[in-house]
Short mmCIF file of C-alpha atoms and ligand atoms in Angstrom, two decimals:
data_model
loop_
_atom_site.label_atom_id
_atom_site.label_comp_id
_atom_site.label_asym_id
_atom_site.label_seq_id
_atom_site.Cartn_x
_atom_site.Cartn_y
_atom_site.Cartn_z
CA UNK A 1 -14.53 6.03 -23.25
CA UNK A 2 -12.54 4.06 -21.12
CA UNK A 3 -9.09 2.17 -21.73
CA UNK A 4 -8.71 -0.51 -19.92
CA UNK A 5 -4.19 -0.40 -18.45
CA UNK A 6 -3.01 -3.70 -18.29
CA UNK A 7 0.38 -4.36 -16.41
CA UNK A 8 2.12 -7.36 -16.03
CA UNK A 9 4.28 -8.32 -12.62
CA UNK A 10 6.98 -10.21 -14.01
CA UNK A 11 7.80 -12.96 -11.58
CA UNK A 12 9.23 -15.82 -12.55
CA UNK A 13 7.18 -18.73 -12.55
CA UNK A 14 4.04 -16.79 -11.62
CA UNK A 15 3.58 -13.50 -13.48
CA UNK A 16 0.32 -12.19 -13.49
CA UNK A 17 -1.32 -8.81 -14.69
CA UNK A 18 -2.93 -5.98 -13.07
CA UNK A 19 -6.11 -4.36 -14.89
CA UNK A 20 -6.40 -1.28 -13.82
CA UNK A 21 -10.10 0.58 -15.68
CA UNK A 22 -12.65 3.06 -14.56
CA UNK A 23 -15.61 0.90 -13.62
CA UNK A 24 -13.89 -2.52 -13.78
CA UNK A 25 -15.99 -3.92 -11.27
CA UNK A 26 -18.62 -4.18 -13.75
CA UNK A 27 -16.45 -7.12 -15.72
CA UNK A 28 -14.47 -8.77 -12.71
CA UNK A 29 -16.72 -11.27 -12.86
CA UNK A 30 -15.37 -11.66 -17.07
CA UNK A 31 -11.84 -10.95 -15.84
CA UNK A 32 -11.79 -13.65 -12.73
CA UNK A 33 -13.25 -16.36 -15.22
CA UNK A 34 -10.28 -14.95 -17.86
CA UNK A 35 -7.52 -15.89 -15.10
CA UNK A 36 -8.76 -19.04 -13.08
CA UNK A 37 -11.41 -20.18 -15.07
CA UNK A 38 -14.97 -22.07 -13.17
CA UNK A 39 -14.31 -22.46 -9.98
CA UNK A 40 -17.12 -24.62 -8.03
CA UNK A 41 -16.59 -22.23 -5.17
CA UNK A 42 -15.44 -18.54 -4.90
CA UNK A 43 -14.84 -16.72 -1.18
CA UNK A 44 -15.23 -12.64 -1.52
CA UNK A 45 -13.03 -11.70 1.87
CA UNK A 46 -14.10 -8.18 2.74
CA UNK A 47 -15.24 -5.74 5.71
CA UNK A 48 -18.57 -4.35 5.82
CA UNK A 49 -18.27 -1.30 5.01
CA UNK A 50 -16.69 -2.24 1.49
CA UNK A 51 -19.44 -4.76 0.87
CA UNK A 52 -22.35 -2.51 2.02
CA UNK A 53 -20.92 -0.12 -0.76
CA UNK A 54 -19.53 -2.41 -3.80
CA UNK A 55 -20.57 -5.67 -2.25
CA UNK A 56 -23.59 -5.87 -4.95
CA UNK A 57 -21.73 -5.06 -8.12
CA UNK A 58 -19.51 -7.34 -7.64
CA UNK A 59 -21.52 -10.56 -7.00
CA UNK A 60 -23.74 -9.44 -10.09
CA UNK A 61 -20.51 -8.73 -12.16
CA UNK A 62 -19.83 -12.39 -11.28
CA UNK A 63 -22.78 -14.28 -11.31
CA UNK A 64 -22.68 -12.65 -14.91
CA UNK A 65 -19.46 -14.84 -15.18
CA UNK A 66 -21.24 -18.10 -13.87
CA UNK A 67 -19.78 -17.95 -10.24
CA UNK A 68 -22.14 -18.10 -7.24
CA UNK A 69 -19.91 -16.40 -4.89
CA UNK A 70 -20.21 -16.63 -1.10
CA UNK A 71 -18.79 -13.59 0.61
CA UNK A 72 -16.92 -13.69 4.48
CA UNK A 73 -16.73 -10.75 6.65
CA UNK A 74 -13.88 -9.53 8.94
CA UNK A 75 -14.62 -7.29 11.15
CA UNK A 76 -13.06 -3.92 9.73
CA UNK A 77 -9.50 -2.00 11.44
CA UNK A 78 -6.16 -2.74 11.65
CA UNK A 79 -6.33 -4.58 15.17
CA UNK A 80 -8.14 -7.47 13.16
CA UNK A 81 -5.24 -7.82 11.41
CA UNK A 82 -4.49 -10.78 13.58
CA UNK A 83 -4.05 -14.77 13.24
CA UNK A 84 -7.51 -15.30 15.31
CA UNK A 85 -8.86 -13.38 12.26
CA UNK A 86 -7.22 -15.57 9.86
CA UNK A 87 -8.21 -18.66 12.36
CA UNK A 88 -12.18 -17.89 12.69
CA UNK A 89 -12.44 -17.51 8.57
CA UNK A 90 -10.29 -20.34 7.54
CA UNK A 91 -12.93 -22.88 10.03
CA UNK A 92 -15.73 -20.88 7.55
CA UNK A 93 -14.18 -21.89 4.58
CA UNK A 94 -13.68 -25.06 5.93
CA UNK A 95 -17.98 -25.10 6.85
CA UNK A 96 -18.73 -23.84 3.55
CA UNK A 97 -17.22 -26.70 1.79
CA UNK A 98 -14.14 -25.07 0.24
CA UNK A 99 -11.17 -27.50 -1.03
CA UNK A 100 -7.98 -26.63 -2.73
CA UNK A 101 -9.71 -25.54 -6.28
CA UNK A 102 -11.49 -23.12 -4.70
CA UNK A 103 -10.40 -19.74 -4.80
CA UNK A 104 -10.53 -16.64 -2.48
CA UNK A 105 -10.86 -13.04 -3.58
CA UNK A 106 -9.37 -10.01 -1.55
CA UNK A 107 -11.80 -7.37 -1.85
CA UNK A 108 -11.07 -4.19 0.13
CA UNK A 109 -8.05 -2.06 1.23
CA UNK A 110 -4.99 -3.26 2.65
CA UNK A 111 -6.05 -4.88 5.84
CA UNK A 112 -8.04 -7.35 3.48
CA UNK A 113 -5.48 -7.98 1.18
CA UNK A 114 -3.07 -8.74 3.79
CA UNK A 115 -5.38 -10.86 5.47
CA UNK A 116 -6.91 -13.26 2.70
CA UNK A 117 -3.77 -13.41 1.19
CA UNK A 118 -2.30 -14.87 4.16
CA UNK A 119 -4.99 -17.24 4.56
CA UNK A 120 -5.20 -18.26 1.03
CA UNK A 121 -1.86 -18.95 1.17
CA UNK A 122 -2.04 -21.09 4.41
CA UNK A 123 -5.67 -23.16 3.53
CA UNK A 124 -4.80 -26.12 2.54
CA UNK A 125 -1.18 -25.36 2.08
CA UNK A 126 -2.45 -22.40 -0.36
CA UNK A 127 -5.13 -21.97 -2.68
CA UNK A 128 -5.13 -19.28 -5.42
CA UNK A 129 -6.19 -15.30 -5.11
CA UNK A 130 -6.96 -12.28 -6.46
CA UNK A 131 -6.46 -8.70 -5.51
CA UNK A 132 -9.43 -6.21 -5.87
CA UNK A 133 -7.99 -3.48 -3.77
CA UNK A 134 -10.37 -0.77 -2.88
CA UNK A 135 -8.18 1.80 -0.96
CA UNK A 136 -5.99 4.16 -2.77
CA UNK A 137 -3.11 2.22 -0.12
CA UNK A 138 -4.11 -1.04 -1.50
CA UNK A 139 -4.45 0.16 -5.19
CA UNK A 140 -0.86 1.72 -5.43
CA UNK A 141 0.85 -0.44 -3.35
CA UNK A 142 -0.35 -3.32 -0.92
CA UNK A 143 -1.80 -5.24 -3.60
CA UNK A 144 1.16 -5.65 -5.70
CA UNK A 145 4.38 -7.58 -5.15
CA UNK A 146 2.67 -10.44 -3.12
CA UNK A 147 3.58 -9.53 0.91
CA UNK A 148 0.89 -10.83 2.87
CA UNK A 149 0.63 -11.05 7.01
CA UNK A 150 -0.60 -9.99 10.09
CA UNK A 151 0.04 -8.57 13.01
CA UNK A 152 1.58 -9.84 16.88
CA UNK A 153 1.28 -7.95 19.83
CA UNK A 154 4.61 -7.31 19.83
CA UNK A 155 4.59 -5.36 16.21
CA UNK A 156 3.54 -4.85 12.95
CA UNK A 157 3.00 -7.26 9.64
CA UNK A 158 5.69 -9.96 12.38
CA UNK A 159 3.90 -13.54 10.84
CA UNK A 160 3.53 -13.42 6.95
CA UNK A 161 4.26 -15.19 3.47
CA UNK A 162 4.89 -14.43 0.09
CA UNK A 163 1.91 -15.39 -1.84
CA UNK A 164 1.46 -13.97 -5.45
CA UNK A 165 -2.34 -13.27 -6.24
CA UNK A 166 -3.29 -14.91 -9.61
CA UNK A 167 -4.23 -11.28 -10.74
CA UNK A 168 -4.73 -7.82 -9.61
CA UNK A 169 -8.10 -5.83 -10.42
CA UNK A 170 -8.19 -2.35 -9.91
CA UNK A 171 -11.38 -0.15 -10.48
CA UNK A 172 -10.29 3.68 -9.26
CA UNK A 173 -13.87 4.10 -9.25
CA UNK A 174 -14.66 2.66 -6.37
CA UNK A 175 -12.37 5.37 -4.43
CA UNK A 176 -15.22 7.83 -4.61
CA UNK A 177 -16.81 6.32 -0.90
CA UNK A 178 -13.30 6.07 0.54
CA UNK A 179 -13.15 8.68 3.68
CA UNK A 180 -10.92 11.83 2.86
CA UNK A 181 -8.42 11.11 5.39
CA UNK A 182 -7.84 7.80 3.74
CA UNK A 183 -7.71 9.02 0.21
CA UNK A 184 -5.06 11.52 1.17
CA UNK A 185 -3.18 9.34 2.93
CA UNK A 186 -2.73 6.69 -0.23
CA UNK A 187 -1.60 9.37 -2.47
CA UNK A 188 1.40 10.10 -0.79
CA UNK A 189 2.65 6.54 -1.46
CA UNK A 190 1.79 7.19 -5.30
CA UNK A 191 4.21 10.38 -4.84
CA UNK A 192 6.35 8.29 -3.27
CA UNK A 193 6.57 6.11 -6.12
CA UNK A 194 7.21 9.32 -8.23
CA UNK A 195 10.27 10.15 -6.31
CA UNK A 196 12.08 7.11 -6.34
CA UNK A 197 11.37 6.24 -9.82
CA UNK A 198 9.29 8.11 -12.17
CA UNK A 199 9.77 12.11 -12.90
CA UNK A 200 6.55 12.19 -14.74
CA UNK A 201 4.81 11.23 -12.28
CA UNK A 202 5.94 13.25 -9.89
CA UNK A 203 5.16 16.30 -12.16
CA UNK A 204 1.51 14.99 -12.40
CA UNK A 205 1.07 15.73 -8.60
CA UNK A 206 2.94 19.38 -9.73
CA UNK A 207 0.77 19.96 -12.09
CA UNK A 208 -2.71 18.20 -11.75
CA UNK A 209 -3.01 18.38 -7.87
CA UNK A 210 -6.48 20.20 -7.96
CA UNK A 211 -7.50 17.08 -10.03
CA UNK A 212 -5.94 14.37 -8.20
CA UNK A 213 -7.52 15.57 -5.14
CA UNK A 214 -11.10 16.22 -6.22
CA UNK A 215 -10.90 11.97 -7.67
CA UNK A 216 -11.15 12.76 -11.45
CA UNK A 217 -10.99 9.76 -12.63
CA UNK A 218 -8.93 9.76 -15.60
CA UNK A 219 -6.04 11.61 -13.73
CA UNK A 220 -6.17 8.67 -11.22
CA UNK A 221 -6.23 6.11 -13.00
CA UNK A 222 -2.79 7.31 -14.38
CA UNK A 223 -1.47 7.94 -10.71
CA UNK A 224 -2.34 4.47 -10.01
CA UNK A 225 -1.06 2.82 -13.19
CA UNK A 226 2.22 4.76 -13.28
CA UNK A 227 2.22 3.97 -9.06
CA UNK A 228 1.58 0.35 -9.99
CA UNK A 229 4.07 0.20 -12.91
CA UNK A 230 7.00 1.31 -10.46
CA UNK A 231 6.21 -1.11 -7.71
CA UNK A 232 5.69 -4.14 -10.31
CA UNK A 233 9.27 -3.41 -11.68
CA UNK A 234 11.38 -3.01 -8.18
CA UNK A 235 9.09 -5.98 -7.17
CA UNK A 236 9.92 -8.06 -10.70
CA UNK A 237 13.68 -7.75 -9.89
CA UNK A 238 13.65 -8.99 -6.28
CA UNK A 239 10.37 -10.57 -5.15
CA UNK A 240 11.80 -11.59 -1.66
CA UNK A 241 13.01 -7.96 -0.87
CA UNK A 242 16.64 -9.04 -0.67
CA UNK A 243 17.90 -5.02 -1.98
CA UNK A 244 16.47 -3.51 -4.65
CA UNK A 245 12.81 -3.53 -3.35
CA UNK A 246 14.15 -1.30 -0.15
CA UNK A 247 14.02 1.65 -2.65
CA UNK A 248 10.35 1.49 -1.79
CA UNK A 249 11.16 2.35 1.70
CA UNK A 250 11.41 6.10 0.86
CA UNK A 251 9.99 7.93 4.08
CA UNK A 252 9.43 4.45 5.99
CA UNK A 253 12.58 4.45 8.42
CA UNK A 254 11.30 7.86 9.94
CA UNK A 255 7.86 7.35 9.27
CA UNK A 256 7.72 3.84 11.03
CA UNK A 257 9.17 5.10 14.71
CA UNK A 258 6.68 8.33 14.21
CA UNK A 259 3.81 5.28 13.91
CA UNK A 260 5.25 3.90 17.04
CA UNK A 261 5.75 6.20 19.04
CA UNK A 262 2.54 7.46 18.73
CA UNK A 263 1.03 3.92 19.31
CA UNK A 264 -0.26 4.11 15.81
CA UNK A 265 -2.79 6.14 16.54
CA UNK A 266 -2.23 9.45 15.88
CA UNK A 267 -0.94 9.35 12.05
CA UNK A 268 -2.21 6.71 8.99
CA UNK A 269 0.85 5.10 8.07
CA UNK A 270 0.69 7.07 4.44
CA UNK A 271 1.03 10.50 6.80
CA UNK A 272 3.36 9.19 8.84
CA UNK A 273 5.07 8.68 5.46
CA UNK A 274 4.21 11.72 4.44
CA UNK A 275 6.76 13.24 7.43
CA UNK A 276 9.20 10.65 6.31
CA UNK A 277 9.78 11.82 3.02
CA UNK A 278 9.98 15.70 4.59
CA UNK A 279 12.57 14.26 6.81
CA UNK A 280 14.45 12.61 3.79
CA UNK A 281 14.27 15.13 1.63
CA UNK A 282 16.03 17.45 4.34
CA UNK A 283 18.55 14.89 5.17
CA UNK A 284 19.38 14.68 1.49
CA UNK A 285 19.95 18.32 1.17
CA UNK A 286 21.67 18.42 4.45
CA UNK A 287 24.23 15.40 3.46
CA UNK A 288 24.93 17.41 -0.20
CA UNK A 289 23.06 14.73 -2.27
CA UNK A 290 20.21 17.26 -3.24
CA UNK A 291 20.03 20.60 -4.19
CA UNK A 292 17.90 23.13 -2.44
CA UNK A 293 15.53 23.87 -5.10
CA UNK A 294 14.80 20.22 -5.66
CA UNK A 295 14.18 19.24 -1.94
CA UNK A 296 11.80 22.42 -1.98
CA UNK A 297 9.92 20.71 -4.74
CA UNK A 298 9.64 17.86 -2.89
CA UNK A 299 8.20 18.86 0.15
CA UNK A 300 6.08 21.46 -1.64
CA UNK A 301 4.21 18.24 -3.70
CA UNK A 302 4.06 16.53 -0.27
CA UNK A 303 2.39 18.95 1.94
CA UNK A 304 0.41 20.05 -0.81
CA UNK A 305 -1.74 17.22 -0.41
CA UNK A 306 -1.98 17.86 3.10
CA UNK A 307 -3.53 19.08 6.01
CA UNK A 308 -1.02 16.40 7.67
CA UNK A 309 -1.08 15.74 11.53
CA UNK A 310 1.34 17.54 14.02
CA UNK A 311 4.32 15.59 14.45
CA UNK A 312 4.50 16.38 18.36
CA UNK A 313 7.03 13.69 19.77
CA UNK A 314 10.53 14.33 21.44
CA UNK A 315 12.96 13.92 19.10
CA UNK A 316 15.26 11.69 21.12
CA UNK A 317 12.36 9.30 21.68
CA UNK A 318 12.61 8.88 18.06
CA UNK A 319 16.22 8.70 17.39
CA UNK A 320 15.82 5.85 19.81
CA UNK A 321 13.44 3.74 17.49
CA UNK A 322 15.31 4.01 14.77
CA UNK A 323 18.58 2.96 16.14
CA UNK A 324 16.83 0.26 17.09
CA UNK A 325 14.82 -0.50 14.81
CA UNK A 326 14.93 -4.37 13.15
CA UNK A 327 16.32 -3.33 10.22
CA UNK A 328 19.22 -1.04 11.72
CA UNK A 329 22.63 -3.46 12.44
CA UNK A 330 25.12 -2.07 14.55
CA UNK A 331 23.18 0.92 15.79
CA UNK A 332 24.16 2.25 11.98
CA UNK A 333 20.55 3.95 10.37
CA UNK A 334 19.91 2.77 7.12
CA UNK A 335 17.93 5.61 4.54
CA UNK A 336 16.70 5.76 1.45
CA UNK A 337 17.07 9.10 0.05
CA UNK A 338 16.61 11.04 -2.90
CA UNK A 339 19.74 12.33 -5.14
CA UNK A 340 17.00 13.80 -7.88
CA UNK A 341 13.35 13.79 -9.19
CA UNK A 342 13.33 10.01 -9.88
CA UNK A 343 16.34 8.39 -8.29
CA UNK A 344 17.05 7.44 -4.77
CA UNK A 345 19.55 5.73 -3.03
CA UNK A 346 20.13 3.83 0.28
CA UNK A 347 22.63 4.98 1.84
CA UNK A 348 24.11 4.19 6.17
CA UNK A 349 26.43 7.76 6.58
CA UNK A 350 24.12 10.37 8.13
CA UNK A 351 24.78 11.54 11.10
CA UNK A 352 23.20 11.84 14.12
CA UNK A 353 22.63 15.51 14.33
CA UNK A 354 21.47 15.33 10.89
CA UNK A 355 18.58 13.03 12.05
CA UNK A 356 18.20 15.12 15.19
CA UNK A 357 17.80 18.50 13.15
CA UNK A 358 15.87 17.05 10.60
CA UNK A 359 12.83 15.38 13.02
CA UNK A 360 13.06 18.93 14.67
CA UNK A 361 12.46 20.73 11.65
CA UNK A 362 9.12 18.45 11.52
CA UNK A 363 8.19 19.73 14.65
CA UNK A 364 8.38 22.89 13.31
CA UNK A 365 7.07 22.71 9.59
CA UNK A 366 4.36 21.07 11.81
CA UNK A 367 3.78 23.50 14.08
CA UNK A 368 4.19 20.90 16.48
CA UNK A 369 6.35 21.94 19.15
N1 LIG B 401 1.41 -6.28 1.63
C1 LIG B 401 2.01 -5.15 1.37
O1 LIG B 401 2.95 -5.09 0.57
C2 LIG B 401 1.55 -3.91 2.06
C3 LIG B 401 2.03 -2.66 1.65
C4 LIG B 401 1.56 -1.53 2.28
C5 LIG B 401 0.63 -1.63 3.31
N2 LIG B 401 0.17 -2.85 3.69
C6 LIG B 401 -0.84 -2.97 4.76
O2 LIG B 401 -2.03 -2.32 4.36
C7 LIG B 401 -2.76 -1.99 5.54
C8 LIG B 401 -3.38 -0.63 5.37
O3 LIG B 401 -4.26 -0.64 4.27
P1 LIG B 401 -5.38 0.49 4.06
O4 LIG B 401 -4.80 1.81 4.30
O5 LIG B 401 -6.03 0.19 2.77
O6 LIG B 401 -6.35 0.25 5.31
P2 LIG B 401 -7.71 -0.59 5.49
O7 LIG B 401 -7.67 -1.85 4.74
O8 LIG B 401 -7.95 -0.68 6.94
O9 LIG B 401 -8.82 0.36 4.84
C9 LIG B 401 -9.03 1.62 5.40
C10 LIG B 401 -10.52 1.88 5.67
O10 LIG B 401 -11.18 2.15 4.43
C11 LIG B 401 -12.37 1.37 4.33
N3 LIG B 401 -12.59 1.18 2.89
C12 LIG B 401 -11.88 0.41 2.04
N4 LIG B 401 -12.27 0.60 0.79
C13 LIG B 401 -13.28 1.50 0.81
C14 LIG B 401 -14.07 2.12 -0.17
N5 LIG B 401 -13.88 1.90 -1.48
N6 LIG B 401 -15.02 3.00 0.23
C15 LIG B 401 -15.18 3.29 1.54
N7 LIG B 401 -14.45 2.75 2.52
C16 LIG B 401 -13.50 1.87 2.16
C17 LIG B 401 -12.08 0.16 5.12
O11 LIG B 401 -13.28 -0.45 5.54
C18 LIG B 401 -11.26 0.72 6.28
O12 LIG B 401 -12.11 1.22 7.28
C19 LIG B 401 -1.79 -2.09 6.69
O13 LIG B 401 -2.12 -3.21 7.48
C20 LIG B 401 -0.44 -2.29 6.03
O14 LIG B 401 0.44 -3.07 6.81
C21 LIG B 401 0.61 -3.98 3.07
ZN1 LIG B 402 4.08 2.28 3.11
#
């Protein structure tokens, strides 16, 4: 039997909820019609390969509901990610007759749900979405809190709004087809949810790894609700990411100028994350705000979910990004690091040979030197 989580993201002025249920797709169609109500016209955004997969249960789930959806394809990858993307499907919706009642749907992993966000927000000065996020990425983490973009030539996510989907559905069934690199990759931003906020969590990677990693269902579906949970509260308290939400940055300063300086291509940004939250957890025990023991535990539950890519890069190259990095003022490094199991805290005092040893000690974890 299945029991269906529901989660709500407490925004003011638009809250919505997150279902999150084994098999959900089956009832989206019952869910979107429970949210937005008839809509003359409904746009499924997706990529092919999520629509050759899932494409067919979810038009029947909504035709069920009375919609006769029309669904637009992107072509799939990150370097879509761009405004001509946004461009060529906002002249289709434009073709197929869509006005400002009609809705859009975001139907695949984060790429997607970046993308039709954006666009729904920008078509005729915004019309409303919903999130059916169908990478673990997307499920624990993109598709909450309402960031949506692309990306410039001269960097990442540079162009965006904030645009709140009307609702979030989640069906942890559909991760079965995702590729194992990709699965692996989105669990390490659920563990990253359980260090910064939620012990148990974190113990559930401890204890039910073997689980988690062969995609039993009911163990996932409480790695993404508890994931979800986290990120709707930090989100809740500042939707415009003015503090609090940094916390979610856990593994992101070091993990972003890996990404770089690699070109992106060598790591997915949840194992470039993965090395990020090594790196913090050494730089916490190095800097006396963890103990030993704990920052073991921590890097034990990350690698565990490993194999993770070599981290072969000179480490001056990437004490370079980061002290210039946008976010970094006055060549001073900003961090997020954990004091315990749960709790993190942003802090701007480590020092530079703390950074240095701790992206060498990558190298070598990595056996990447
Ligand atoms: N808005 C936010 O707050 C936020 C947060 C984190 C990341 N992001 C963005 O998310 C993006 C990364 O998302 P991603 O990792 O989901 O990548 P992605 O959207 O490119 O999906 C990864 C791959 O998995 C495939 N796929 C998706 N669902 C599938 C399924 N169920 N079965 C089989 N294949 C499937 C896709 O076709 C794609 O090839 C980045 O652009 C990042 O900037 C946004
Ligand atoms: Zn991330």
């Amino acid at each position: 039997m299945n029991l269906m989580t529901r989660l709500t993201v407490a925004i003011p002025s638009h809250s919505y909820d997150v279902w999150i249920e084994n098999g959900l797709l089956n009832r989206a169609g019952e869910l979107v019609r429970e949210v937005i109500g008839p809509r003359q016209k409904l746009f499924v955004v997706t990529v092919a390969p999520v629509r050759k997969k899932w494409g067919k249960k979810l038009a029947a789930s909504l035709a069920r509901a009375d919609y006769k959806p029309q669904f637009l394809e992107m072509p799939d990858g990150e370097r879509y990610k761009a405004l001509a993307t946004v461009e060529t499907l906002a002249e289709q919706l434009v073709k197929l007759g869509a006005d400002r009642r009609s809705a859009i749907l975001a139907f695949g992993g984060g790429v997607i749900g970046d993308v039709a966000g954006f666009l729904a927000s920008l078509y005729m000065r915004g019309v409303d979405f919903i999130q059916i996020p169908t990478t673990v990425l997307a499920q624990v983490d993109a598709s909450i809190g309402g960031k949506t973009g692309v990306n410039l030539r001269a960097g990442k996510n540079l162009v965006g709004t904030f645009h709140q989907p009307k609702a979030v559905l989640i069906d942890p069934g559909v991760l079965v087809t995702l590729p194992e690199r990709e699965y692996h990759a989105g669990l390490y931003e659920a563990l990253k949810s359980g260090i910064i906020g939620d012990p148990n969590l974190f113990r559930l990677f401890e204890n039910s790894r073997r689980e988690i990693l062969s995609r039993e269902t009911q163990v996932l579906e409480r790695v993404i609700a508890d994931s979800v949970r986290l990120k709707a509260n930090v989100v809740s308290s500042d939707e415009r990411e003015n503090g609090l939400r940094q916390v979610l940055n856990l593994g992101h300063t070091i993990g972003h100028a890996l990404e770089a300086e690699t070109a992106y291509r060598r790591f997915l940004h949840g194992e470039a994350i993965a090395w990020g939250m090594v790196a913090a957890a050494n730089l916490a025990l190095t800097t006396s705000r963890l103990d030993s023991v704990t920052a073991g535990r921590m890097t034990d539950a990350v690698l565990a979910l490993g194999p993770l890519p070599k981290v072969a890069v000179r480490t001056r190259n990437i004490v370079k990004r980061l002290q210039s990095d946008k976010k970094t003022k006055n060549g001073v490094i900003h961090f997020i690091l954990p004091r315990e199991i749960g709790k993190v805290e942003i802090v701007d005092d480590v020092p530079e040979r703390a950074v240095i040893s701790a992206v060498d000690e990558l190298r070598r974890v990595s056996g990447g030197r």
